[in-house]
mmCIF file of C-alpha atoms in Angstrom:
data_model
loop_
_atom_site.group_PDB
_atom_site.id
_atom_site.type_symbol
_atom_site.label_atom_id
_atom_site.label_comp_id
_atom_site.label_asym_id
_atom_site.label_seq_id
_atom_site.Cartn_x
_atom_site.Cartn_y
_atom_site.Cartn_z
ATOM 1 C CA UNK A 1 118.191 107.192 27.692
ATOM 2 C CA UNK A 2 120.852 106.815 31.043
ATOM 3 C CA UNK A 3 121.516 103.305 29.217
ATOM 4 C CA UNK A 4 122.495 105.590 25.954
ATOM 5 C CA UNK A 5 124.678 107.645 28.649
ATOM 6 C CA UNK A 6 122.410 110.208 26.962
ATOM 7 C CA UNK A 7 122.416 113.339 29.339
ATOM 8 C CA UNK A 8 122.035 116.194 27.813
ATOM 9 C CA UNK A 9 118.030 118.122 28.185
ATOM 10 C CA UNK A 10 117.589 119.258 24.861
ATOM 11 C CA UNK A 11 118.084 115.404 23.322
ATOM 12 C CA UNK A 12 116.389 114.009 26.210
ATOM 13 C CA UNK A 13 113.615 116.340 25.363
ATOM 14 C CA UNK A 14 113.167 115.426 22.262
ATOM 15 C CA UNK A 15 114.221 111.898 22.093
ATOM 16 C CA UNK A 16 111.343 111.246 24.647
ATOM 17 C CA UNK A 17 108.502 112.737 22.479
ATOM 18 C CA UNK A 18 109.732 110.461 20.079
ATOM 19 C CA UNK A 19 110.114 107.390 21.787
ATOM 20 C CA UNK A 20 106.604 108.099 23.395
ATOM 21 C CA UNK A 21 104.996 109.044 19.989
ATOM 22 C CA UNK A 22 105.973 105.772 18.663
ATOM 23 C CA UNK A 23 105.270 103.638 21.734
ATOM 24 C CA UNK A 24 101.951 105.294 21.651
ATOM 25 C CA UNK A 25 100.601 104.826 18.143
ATOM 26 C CA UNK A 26 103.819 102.669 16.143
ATOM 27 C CA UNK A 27 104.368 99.909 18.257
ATOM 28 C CA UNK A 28 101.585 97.905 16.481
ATOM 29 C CA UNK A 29 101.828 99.053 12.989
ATOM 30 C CA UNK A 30 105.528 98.081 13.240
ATOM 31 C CA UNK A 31 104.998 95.040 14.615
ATOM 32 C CA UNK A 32 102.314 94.373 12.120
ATOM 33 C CA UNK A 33 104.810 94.991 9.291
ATOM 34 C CA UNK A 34 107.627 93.138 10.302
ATOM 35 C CA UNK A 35 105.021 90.454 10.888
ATOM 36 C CA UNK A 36 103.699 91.169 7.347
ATOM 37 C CA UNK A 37 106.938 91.393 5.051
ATOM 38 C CA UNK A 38 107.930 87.174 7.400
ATOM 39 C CA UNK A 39 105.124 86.223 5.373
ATOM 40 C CA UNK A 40 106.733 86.730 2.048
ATOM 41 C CA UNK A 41 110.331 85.803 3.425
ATOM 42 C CA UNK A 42 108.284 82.655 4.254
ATOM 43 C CA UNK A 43 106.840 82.014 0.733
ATOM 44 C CA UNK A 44 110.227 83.263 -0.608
ATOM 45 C CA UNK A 45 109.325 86.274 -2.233
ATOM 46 C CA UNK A 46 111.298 88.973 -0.991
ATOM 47 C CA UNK A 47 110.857 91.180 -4.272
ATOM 48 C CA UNK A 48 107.311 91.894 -2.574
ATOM 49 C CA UNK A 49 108.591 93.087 0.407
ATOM 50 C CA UNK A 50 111.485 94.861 -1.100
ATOM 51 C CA UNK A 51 108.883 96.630 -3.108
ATOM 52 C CA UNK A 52 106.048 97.518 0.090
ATOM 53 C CA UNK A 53 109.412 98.787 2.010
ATOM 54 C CA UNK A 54 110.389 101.327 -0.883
ATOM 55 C CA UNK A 55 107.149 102.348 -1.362
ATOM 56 C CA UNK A 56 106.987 103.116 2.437
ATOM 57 C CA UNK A 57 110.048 105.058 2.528
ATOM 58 C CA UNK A 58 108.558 107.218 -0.097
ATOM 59 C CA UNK A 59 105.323 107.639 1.960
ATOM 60 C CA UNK A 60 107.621 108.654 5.441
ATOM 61 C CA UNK A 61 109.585 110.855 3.428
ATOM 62 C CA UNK A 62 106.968 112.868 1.793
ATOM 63 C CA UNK A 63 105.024 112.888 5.698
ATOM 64 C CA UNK A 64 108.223 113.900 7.631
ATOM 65 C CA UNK A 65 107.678 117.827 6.225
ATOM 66 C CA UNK A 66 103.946 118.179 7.434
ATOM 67 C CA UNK A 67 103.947 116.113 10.211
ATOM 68 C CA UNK A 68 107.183 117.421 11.964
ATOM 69 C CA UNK A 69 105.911 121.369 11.418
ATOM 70 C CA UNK A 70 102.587 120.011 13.150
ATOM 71 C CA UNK A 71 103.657 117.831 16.116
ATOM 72 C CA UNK A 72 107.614 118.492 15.917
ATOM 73 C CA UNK A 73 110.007 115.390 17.335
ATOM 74 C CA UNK A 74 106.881 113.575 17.713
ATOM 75 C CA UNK A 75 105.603 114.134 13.936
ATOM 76 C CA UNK A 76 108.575 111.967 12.375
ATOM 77 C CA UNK A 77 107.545 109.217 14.944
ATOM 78 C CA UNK A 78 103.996 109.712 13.620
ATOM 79 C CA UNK A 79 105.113 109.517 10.205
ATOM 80 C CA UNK A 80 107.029 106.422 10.400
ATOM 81 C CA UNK A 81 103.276 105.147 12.471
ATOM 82 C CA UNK A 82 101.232 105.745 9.227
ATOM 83 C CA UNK A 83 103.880 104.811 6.981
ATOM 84 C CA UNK A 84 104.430 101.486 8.830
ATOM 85 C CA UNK A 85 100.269 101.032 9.103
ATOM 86 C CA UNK A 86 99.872 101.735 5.165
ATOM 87 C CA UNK A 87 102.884 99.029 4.512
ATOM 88 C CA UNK A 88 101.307 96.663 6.749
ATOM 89 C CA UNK A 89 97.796 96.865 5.165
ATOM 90 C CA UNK A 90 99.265 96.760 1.473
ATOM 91 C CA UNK A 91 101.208 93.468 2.638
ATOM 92 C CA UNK A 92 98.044 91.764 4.210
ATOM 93 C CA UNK A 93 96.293 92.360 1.012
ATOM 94 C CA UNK A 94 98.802 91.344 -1.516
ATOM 95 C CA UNK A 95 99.986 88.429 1.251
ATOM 96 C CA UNK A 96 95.511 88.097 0.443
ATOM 97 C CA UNK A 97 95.917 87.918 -3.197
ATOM 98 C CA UNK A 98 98.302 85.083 -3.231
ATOM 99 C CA UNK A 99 95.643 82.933 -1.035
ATOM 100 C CA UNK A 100 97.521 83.366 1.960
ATOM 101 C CA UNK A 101 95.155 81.713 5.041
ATOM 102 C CA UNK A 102 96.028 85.427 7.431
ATOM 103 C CA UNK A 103 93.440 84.422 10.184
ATOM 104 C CA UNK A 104 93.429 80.718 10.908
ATOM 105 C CA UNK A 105 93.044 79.057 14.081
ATOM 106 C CA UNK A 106 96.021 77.187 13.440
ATOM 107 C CA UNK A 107 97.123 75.042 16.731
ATOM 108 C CA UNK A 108 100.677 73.907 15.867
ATOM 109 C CA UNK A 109 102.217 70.738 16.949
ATOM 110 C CA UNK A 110 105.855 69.992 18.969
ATOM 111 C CA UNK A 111 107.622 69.117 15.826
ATOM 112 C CA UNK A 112 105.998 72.462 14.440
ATOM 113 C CA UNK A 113 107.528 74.598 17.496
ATOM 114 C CA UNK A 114 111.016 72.908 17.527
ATOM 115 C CA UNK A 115 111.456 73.527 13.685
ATOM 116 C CA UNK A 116 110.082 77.014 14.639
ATOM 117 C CA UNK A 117 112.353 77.520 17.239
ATOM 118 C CA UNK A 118 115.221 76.011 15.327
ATOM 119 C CA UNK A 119 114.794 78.811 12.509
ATOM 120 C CA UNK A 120 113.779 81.582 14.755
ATOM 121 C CA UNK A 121 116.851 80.962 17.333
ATOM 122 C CA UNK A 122 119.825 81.901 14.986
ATOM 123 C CA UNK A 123 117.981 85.099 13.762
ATOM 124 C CA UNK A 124 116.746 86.109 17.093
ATOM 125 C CA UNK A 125 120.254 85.645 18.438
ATOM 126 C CA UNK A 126 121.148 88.055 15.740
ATOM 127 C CA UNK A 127 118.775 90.919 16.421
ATOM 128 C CA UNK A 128 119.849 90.913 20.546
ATOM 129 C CA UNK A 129 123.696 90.786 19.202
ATOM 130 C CA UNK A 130 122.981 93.765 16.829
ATOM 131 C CA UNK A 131 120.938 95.411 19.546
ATOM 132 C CA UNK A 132 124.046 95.247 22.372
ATOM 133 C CA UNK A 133 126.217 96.341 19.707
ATOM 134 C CA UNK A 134 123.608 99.266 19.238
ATOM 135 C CA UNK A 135 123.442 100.257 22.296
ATOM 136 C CA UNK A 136 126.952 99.722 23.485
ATOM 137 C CA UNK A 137 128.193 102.056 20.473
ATOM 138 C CA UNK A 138 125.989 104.217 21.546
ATOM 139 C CA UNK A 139 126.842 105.089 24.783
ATOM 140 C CA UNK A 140 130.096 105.845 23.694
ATOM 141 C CA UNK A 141 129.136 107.800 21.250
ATOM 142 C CA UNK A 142 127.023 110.113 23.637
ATOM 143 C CA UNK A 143 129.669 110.014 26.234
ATOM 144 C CA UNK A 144 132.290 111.497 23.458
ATOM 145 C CA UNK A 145 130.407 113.799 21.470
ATOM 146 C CA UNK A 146 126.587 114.089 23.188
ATOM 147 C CA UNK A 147 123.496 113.922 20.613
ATOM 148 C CA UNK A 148 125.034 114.965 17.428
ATOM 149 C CA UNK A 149 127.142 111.464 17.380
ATOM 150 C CA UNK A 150 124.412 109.818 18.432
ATOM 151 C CA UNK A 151 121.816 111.445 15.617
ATOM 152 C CA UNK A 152 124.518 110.376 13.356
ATOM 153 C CA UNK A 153 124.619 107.052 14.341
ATOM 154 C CA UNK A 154 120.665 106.431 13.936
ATOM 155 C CA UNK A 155 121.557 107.835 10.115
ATOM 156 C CA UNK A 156 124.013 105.501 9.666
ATOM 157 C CA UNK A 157 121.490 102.529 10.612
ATOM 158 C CA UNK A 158 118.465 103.649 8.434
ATOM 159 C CA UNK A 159 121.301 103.530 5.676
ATOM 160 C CA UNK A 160 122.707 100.094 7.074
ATOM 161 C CA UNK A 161 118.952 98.871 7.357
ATOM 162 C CA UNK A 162 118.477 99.554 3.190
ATOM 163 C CA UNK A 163 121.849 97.265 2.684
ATOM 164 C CA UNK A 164 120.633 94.984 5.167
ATOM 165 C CA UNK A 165 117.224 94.460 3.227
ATOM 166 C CA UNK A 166 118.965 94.197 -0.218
ATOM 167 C CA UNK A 167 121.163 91.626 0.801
ATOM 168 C CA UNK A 168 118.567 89.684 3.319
ATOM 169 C CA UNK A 169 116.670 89.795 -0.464
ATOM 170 C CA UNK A 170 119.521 87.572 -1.694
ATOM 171 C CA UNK A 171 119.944 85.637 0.748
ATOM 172 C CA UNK A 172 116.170 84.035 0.883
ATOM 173 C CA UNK A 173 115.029 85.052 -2.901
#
């Protein structure tokens, strides 16, 4: 949070219970359903994963109520968790249905990796680029306006993350 400039206690407070909540249990369902939704980028059926991600937007919308009156901050960490863990096992098993090998011992060669790599660089150098510029903008924003600015900025990127998967839909599909 000092690289967010992010001082004050009450934020701190409560951005740490989230961050903690979702290191804790939402690292791997995340992970999982990023991991997931490449799969059907890779077959070039975005629709599918268009369709898991609205359904689990639903799902963390209708959790956030109960699960921030039970565990506060934490509970809409917790909610994006099981909402991330649900999309990941609905992916697997319609990733399944379409005869998708999920668990093969699959050794790759070195023309495998560079075409990998050659893919994988251009979008990787796109998520650190979008990540600086995340992180930059938000250290301004806490040092000119504290956590409001910065609460408005993570609205403004779940709303820029819905564009972002519409057009990233378009692009592959």
């Amino acid at each position: 949070l000092d690289v967010l400039n992010c001082y004050d206690p009450l934020v701190r407070r409560h951005a740490t219970a989230y961050l903690a909540a979702t290191a804790r249990w939402g690292a791997l369902p995340l992970c999982a359903d990023a991991a997931a939704f490449a799969g059907f980028k890779g077959l070039g059926d975005t629709r599918a994963a268009l369709q898991i991600s609205f359904a689990t937007v639903l799902l963390n919308c209708g959790l956030n109520g109960p699960f921030i009156r039970k565990w506060g901050v934490a509970g809409a960490a917790h909610a994006t968790s099981v909402s991330a863990c649900v999309a990941t096992l609905v992916a697997l098993a319609r990733l399944a249905a379409r005869n998708v090998r999920l668990f093969e011992d699959a050794k790759p060669d070195a023309a495998t990796l560079k075409t990998i790599a050659r893919v994988g660089a251009p979008v990787g150098g796109s998520g650190m680029l979008f990540t600086l510029v995340y992180v930059v903008l938000g250290r301004r924003l806490a040092a000119l306006s504290g956590g409001a600015a910065l609460a408005a900025l993570a609205v403004g990127h779940r709303i820029e993350a819905v564009a972002y998967t519409i057009t990233e839909g378009y692009a592959v599909g």
